[in-house]
PDB file of N, CA and C in Angstrom:
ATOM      1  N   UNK A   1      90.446 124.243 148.892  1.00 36.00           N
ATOM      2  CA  UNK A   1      91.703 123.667 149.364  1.00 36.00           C
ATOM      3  C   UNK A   1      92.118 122.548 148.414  1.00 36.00           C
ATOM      4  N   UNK A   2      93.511 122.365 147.836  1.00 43.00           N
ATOM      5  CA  UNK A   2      93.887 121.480 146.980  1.00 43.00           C
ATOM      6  C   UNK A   2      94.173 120.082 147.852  1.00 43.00           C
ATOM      7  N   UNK A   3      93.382 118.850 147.017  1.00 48.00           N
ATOM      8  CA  UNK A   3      93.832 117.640 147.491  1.00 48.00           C
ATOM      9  C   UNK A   3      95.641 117.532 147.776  1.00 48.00           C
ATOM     10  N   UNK A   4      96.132 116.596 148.638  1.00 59.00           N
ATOM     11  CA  UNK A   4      96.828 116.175 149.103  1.00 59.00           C
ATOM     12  C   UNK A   4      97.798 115.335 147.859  1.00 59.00           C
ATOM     13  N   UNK A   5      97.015 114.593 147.664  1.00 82.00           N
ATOM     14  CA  UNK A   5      97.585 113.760 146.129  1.00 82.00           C
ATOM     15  C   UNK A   5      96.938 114.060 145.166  1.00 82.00           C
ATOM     16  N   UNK A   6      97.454 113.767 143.957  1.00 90.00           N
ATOM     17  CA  UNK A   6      97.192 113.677 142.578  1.00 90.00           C
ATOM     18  C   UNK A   6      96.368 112.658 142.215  1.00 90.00           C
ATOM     19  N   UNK A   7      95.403 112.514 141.358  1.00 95.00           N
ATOM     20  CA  UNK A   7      94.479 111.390 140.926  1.00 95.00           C
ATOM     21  C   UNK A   7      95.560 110.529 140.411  1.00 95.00           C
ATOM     22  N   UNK A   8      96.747 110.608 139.710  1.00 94.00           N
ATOM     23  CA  UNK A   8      97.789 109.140 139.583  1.00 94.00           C
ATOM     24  C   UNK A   8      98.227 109.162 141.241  1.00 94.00           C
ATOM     25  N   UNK A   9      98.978 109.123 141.609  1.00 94.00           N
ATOM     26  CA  UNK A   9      99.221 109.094 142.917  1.00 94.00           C
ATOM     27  C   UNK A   9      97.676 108.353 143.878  1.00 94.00           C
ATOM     28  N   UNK A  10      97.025 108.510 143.677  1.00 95.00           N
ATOM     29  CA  UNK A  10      96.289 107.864 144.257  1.00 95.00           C
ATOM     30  C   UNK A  10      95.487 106.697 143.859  1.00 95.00           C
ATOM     31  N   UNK A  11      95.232 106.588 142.758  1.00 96.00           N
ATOM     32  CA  UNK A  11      95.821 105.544 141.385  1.00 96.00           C
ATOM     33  C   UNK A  11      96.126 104.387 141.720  1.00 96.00           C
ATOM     34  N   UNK A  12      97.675 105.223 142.047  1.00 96.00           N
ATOM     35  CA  UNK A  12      98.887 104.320 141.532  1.00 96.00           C
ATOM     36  C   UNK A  12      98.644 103.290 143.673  1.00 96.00           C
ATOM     37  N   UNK A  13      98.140 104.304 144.482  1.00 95.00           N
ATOM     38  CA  UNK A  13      97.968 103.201 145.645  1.00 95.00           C
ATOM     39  C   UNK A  13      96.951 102.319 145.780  1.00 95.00           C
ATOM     40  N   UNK A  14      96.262 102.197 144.709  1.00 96.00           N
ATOM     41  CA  UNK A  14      95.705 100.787 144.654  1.00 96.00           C
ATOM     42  C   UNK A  14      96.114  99.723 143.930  1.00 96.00           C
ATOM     43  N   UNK A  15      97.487  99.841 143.600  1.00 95.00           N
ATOM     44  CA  UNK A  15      97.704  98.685 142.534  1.00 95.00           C
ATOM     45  C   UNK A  15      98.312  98.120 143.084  1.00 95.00           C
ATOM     46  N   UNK A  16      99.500  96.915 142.899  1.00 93.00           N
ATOM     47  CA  UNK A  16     100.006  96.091 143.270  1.00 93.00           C
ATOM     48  C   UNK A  16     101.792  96.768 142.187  1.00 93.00           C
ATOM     49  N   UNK A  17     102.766  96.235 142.796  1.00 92.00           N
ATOM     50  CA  UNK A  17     104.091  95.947 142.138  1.00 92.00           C
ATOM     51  C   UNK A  17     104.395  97.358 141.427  1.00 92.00           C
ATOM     52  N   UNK A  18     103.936  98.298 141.639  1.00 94.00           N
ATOM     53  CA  UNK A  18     104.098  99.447 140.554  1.00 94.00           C
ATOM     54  C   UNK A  18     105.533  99.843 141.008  1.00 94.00           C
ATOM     55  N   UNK A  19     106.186 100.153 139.742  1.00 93.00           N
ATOM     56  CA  UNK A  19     106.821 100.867 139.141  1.00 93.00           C
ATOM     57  C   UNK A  19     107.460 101.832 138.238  1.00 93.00           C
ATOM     58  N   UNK A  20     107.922 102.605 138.719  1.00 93.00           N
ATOM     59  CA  UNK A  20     108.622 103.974 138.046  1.00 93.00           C
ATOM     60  C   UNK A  20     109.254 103.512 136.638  1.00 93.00           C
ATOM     61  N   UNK A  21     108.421 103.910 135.299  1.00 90.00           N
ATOM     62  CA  UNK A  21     109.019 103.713 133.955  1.00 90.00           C
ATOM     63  C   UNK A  21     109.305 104.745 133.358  1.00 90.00           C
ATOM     64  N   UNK A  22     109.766 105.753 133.956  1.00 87.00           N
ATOM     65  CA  UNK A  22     110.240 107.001 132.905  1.00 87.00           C
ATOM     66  C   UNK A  22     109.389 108.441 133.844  1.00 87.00           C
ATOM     67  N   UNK A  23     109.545 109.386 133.305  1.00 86.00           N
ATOM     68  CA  UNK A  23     109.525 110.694 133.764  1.00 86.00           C
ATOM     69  C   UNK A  23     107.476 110.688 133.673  1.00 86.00           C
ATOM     70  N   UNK A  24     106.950 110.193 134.599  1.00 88.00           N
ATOM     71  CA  UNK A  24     105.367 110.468 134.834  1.00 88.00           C
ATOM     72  C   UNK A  24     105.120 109.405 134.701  1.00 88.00           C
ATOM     73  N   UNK A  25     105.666 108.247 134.304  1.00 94.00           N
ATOM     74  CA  UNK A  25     105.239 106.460 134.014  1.00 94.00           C
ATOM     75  C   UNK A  25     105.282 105.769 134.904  1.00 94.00           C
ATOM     76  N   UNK A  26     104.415 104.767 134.881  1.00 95.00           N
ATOM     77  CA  UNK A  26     104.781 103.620 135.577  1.00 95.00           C
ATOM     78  C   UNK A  26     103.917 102.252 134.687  1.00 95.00           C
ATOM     79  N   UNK A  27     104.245 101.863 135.683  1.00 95.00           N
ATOM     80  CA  UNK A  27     103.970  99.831 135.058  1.00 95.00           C
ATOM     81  C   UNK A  27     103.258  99.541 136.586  1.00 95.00           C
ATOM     82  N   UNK A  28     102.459  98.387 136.185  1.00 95.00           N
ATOM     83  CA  UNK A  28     102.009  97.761 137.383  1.00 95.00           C
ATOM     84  C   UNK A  28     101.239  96.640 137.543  1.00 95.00           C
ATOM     85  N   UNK A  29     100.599  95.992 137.963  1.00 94.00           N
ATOM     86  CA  UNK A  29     100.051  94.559 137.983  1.00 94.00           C
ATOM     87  C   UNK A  29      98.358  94.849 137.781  1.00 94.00           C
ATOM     88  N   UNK A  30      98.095  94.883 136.228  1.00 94.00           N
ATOM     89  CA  UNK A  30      96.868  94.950 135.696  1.00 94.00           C
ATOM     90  C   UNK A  30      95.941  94.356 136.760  1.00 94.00           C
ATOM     91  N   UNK A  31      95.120  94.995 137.747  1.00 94.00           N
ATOM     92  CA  UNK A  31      94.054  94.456 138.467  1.00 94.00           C
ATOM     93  C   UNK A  31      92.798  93.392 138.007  1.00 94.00           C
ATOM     94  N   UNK A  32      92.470  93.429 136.883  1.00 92.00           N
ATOM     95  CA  UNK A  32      91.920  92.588 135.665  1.00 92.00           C
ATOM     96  C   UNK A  32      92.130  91.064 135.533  1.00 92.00           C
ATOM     97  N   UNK A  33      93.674  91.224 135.305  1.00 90.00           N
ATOM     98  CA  UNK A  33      93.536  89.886 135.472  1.00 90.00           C
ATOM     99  C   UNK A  33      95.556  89.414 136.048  1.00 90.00           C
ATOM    100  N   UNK A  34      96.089  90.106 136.229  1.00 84.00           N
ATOM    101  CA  UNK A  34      97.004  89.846 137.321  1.00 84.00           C
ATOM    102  C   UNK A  34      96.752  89.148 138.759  1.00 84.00           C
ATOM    103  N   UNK A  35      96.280  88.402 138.885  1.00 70.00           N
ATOM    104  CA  UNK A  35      96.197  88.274 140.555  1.00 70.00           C
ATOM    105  C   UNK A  35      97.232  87.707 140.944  1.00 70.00           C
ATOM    106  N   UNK A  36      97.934  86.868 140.338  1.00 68.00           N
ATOM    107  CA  UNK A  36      99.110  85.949 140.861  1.00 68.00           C
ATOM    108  C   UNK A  36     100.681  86.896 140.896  1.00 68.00           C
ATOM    109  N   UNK A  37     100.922  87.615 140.105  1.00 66.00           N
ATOM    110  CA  UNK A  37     101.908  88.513 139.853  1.00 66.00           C
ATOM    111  C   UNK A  37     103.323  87.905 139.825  1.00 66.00           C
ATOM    112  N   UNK A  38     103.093  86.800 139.136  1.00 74.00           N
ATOM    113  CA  UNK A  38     104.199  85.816 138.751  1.00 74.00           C
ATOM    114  C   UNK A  38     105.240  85.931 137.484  1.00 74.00           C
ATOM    115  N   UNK A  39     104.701  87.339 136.688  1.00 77.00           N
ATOM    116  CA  UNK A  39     105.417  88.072 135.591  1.00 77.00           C
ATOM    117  C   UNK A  39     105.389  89.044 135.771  1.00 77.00           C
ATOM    118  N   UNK A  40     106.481  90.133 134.794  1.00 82.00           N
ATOM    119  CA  UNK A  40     106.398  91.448 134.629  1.00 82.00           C
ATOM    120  C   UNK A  40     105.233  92.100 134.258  1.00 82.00           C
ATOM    121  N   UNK A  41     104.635  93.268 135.292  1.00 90.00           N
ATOM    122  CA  UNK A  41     103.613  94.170 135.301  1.00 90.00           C
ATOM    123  C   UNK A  41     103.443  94.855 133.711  1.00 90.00           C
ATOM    124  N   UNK A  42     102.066  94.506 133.794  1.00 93.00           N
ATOM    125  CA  UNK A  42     101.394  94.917 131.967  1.00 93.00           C
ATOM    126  C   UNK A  42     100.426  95.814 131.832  1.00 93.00           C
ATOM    127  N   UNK A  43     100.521  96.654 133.181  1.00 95.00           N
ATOM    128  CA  UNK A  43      99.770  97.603 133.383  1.00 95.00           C
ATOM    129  C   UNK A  43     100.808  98.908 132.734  1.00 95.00           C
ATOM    130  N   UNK A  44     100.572  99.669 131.918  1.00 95.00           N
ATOM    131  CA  UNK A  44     100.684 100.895 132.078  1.00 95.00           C
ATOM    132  C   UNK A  44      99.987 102.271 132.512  1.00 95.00           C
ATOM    133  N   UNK A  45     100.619 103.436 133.230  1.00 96.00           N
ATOM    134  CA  UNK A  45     100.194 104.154 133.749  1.00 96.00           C
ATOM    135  C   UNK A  45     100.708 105.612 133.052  1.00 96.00           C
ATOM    136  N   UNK A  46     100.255 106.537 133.028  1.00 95.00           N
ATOM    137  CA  UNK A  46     100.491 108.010 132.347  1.00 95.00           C
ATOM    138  C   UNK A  46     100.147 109.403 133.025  1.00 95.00           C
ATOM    139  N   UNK A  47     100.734 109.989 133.724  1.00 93.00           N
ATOM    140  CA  UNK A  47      99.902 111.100 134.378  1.00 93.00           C
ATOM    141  C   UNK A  47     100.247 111.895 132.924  1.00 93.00           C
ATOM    142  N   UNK A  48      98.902 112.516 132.408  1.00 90.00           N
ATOM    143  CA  UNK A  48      98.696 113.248 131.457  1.00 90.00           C
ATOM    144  C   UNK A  48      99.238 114.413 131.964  1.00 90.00           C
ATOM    145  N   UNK A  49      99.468 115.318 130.280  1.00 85.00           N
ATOM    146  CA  UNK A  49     100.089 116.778 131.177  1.00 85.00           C
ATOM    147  C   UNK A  49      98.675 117.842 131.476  1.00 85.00           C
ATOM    148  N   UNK A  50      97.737 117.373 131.795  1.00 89.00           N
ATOM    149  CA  UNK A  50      96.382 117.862 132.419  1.00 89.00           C
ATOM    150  C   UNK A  50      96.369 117.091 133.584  1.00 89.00           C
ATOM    151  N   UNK A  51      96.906 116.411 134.198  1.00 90.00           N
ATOM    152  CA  UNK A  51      96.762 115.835 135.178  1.00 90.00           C
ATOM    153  C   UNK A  51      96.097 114.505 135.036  1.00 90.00           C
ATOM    154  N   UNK A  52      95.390 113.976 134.143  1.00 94.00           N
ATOM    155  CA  UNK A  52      94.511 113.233 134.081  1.00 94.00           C
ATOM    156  C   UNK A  52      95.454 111.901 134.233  1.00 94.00           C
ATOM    157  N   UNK A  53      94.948 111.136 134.402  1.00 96.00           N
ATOM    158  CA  UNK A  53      95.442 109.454 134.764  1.00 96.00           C
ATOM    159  C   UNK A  53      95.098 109.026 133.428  1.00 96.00           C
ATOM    160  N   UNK A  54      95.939 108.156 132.404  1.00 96.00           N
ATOM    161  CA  UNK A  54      96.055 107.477 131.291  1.00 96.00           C
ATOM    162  C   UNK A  54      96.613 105.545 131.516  1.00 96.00           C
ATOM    163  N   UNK A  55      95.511 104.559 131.330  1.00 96.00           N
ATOM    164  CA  UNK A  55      95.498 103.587 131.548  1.00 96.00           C
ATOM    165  C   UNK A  55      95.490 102.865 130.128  1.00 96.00           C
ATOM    166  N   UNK A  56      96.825 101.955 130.117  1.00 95.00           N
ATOM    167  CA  UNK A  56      96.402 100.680 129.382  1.00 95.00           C
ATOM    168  C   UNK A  56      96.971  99.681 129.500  1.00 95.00           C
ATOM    169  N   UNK A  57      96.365  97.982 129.494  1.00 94.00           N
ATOM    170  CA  UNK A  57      97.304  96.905 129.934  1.00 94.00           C
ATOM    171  C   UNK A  57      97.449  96.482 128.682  1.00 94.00           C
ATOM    172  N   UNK A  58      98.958  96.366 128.600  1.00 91.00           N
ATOM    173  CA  UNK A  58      99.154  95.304 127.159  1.00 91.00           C
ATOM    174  C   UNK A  58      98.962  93.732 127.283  1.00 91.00           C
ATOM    175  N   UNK A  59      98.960  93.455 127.882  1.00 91.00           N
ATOM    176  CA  UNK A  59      98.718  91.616 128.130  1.00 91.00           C
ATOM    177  C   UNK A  59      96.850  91.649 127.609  1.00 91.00           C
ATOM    178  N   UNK A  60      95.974  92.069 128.606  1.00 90.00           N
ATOM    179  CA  UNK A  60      94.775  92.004 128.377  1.00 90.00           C
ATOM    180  C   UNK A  60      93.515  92.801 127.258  1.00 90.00           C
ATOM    181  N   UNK A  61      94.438  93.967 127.112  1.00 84.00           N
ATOM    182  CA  UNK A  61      93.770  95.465 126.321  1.00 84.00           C
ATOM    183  C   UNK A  61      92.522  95.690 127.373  1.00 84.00           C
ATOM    184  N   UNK A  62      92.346  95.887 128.110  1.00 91.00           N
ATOM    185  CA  UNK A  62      91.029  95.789 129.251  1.00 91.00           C
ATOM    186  C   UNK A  62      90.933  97.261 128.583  1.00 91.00           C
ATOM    187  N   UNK A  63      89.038  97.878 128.859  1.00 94.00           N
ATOM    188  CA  UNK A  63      89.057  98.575 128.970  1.00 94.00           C
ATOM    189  C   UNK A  63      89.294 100.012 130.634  1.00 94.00           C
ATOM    190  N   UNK A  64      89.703 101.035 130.047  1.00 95.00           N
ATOM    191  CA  UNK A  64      90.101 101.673 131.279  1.00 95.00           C
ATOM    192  C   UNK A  64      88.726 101.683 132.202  1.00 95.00           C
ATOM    193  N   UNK A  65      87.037 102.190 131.912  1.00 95.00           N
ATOM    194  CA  UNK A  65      86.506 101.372 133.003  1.00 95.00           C
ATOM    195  C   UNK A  65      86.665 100.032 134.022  1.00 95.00           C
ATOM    196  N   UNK A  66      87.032  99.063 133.239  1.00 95.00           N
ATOM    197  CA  UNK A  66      87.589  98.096 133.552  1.00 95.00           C
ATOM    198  C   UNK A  66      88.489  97.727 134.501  1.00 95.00           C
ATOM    199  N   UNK A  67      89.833  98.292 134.311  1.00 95.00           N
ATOM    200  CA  UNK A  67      90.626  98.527 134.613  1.00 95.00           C
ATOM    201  C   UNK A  67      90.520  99.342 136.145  1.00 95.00           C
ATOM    202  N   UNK A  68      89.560 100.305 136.300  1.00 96.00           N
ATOM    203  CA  UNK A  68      89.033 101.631 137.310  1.00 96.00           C
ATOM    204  C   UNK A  68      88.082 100.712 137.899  1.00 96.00           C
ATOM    205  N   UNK A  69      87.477  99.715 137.699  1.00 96.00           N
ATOM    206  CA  UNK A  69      86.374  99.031 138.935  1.00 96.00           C
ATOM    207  C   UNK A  69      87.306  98.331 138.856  1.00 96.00           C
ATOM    208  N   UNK A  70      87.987  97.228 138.740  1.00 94.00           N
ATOM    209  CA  UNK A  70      88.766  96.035 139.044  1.00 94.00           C
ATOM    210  C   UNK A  70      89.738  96.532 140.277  1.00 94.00           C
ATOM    211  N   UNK A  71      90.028  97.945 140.039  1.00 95.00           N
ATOM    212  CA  UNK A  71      90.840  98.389 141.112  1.00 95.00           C
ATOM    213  C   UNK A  71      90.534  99.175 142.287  1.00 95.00           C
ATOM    214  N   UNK A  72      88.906  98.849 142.099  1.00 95.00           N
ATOM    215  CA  UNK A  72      88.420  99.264 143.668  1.00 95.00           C
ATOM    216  C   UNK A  72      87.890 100.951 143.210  1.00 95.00           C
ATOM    217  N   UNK A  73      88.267 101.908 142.146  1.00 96.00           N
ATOM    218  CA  UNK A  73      88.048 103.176 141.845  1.00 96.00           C
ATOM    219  C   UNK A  73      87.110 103.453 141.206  1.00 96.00           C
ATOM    220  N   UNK A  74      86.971 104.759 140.654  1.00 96.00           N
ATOM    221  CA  UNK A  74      85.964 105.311 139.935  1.00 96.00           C
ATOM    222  C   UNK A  74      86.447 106.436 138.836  1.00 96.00           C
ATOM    223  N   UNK A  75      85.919 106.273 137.273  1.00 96.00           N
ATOM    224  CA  UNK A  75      86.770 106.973 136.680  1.00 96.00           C
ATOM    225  C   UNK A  75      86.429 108.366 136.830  1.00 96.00           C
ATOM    226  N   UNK A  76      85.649 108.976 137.986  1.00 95.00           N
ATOM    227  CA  UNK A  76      85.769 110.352 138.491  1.00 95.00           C
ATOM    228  C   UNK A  76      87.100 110.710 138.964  1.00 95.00           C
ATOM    229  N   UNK A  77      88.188 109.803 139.524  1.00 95.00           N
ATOM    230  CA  UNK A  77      88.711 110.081 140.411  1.00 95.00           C
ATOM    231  C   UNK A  77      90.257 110.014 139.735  1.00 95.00           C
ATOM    232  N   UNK A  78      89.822 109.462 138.119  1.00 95.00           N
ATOM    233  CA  UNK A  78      91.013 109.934 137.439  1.00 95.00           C
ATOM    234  C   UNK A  78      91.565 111.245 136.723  1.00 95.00           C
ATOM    235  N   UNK A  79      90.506 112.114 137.149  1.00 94.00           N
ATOM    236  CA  UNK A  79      90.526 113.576 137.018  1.00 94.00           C
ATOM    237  C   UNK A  79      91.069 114.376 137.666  1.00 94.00           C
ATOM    238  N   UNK A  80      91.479 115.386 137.620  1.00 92.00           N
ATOM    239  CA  UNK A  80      91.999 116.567 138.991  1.00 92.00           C
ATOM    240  C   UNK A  80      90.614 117.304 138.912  1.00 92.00           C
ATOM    241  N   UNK A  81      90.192 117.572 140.426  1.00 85.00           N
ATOM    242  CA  UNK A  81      89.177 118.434 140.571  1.00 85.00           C
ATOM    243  C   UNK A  81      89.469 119.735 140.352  1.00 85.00           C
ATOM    244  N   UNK A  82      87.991 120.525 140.252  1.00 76.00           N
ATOM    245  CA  UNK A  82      87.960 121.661 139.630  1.00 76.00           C
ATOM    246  C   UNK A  82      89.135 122.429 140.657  1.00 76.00           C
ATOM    247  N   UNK A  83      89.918 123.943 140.326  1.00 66.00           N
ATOM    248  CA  UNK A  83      90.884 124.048 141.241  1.00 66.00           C
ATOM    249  C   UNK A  83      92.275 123.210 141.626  1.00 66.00           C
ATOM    250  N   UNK A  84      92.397 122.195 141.239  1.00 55.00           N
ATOM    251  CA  UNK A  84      93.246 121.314 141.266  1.00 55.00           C
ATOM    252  C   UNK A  84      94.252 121.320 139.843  1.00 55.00           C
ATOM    253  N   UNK A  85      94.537 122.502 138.757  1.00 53.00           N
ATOM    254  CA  UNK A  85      95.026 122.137 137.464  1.00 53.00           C
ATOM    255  C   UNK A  85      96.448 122.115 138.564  1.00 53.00           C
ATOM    256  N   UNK A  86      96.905 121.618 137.818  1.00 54.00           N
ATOM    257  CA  UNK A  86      98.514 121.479 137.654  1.00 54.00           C
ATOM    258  C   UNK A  86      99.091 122.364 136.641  1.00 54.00           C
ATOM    259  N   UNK A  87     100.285 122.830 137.441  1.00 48.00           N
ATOM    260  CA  UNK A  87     100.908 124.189 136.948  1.00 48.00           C
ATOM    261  C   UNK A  87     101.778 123.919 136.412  1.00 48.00           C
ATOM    262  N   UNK A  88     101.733 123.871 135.092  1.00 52.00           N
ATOM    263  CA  UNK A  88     103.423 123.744 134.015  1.00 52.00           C
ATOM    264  C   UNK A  88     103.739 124.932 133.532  1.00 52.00           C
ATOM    265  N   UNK A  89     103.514 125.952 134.068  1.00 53.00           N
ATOM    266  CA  UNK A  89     103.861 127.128 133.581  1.00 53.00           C
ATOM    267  C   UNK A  89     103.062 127.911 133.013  1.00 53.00           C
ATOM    268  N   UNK A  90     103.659 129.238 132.514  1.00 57.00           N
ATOM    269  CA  UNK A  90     102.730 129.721 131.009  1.00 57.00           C
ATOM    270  C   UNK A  90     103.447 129.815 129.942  1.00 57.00           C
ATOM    271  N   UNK A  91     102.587 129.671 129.029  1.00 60.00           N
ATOM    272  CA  UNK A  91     103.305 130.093 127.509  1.00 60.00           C
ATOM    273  C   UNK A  91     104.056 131.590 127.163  1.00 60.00           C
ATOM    274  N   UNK A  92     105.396 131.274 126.900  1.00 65.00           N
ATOM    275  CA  UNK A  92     106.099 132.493 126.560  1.00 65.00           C
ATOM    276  C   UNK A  92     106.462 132.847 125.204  1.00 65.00           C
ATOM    277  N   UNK A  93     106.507 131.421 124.290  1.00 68.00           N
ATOM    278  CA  UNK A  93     106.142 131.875 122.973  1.00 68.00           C
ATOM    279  C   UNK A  93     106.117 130.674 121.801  1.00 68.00           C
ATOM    280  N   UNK A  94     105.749 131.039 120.617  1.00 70.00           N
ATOM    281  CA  UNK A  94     105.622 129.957 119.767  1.00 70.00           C
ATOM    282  C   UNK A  94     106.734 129.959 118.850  1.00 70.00           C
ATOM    283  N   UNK A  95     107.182 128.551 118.128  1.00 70.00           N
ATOM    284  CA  UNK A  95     108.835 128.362 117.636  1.00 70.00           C
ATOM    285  C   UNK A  95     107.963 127.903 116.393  1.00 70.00           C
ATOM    286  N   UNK A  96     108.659 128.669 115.191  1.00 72.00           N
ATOM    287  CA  UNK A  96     107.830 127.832 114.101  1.00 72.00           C
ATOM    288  C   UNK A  96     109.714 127.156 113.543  1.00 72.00           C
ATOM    289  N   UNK A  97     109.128 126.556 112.856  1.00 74.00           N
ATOM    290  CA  UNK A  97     110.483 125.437 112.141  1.00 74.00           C
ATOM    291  C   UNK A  97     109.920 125.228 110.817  1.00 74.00           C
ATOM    292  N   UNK A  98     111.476 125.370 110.588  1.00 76.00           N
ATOM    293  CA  UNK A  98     111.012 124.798 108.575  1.00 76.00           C
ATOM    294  C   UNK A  98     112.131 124.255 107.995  1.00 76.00           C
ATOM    295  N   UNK A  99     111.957 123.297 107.159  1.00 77.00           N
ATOM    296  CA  UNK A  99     112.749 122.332 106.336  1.00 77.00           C
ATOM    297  C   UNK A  99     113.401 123.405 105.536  1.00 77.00           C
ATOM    298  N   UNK A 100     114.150 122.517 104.700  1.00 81.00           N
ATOM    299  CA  UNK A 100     115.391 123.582 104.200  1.00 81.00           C
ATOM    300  C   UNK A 100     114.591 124.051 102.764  1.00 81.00           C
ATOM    301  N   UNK A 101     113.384 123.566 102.548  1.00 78.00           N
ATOM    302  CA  UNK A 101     112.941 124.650 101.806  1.00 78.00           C
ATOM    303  C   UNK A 101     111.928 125.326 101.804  1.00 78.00           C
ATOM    304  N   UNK A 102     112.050 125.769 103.260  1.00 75.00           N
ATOM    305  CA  UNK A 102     111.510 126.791 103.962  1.00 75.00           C
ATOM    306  C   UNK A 102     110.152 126.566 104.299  1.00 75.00           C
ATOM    307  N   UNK A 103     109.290 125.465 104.037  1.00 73.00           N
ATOM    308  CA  UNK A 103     108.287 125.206 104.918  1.00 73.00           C
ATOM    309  C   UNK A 103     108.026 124.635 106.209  1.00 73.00           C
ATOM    310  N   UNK A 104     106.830 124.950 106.799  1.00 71.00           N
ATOM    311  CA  UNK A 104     106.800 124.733 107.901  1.00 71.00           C
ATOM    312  C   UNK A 104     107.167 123.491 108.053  1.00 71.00           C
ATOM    313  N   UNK A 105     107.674 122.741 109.412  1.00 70.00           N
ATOM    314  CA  UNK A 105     107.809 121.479 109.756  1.00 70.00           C
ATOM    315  C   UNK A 105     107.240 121.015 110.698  1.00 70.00           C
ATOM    316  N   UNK A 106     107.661 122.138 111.663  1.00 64.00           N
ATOM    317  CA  UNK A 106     106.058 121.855 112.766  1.00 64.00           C
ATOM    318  C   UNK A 106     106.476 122.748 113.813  1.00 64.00           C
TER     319      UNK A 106
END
């Protein structure tokens, strides 16, 4: 049976002040060393396109262990369990591109 939430989503309910920064982002009040939350949140957050949870604070550079005990978690739990991938589709085909003199570009 698939969890209920997503390892960001569940994440993201232990933090403080979080907010929505773009399409899978957020910001939030680095658990580390935010306690007062008297400035803008220096936490960033990333749901990877594997699902995985992507952590980094720019104020402190903490590491993401760090970051995962300070906030009460465990970095098991920034994973999707087995059964749990997240579905972006399937691949229908590959686009090659090339500069105008005709090599690849990417």
């Amino acid at each position: 049976m698939p969890s209920l939430t997503s390892p960001v989503q569940e994440f993201l309910s232990l933090l403080r002040g979080v907010v929505e920064n773009g399409d899978g982002k957020w910001k939030a009040y680095c658990p580390v060393h935010e306690a007062t939350g008297e400035h803008d949140p220096s936490l960033g957050i990333l749901e990877g396109s594997d699902g995985k949870v992507v952590l980094h604070c720019l104020a402190c550079n903490a590491t993401t262990p760090e970051i995962v005990h300070a906030a009460g978690s465990t970095m098991a739990k920034l994973f999707p369990k087995k059964g749990d991938k997240k579905s972006r589709g399937r691949k229908v085909a590959d686009y090659i591109y090339r500069d105008a003199e005709g090599c690849i570009a990417y």
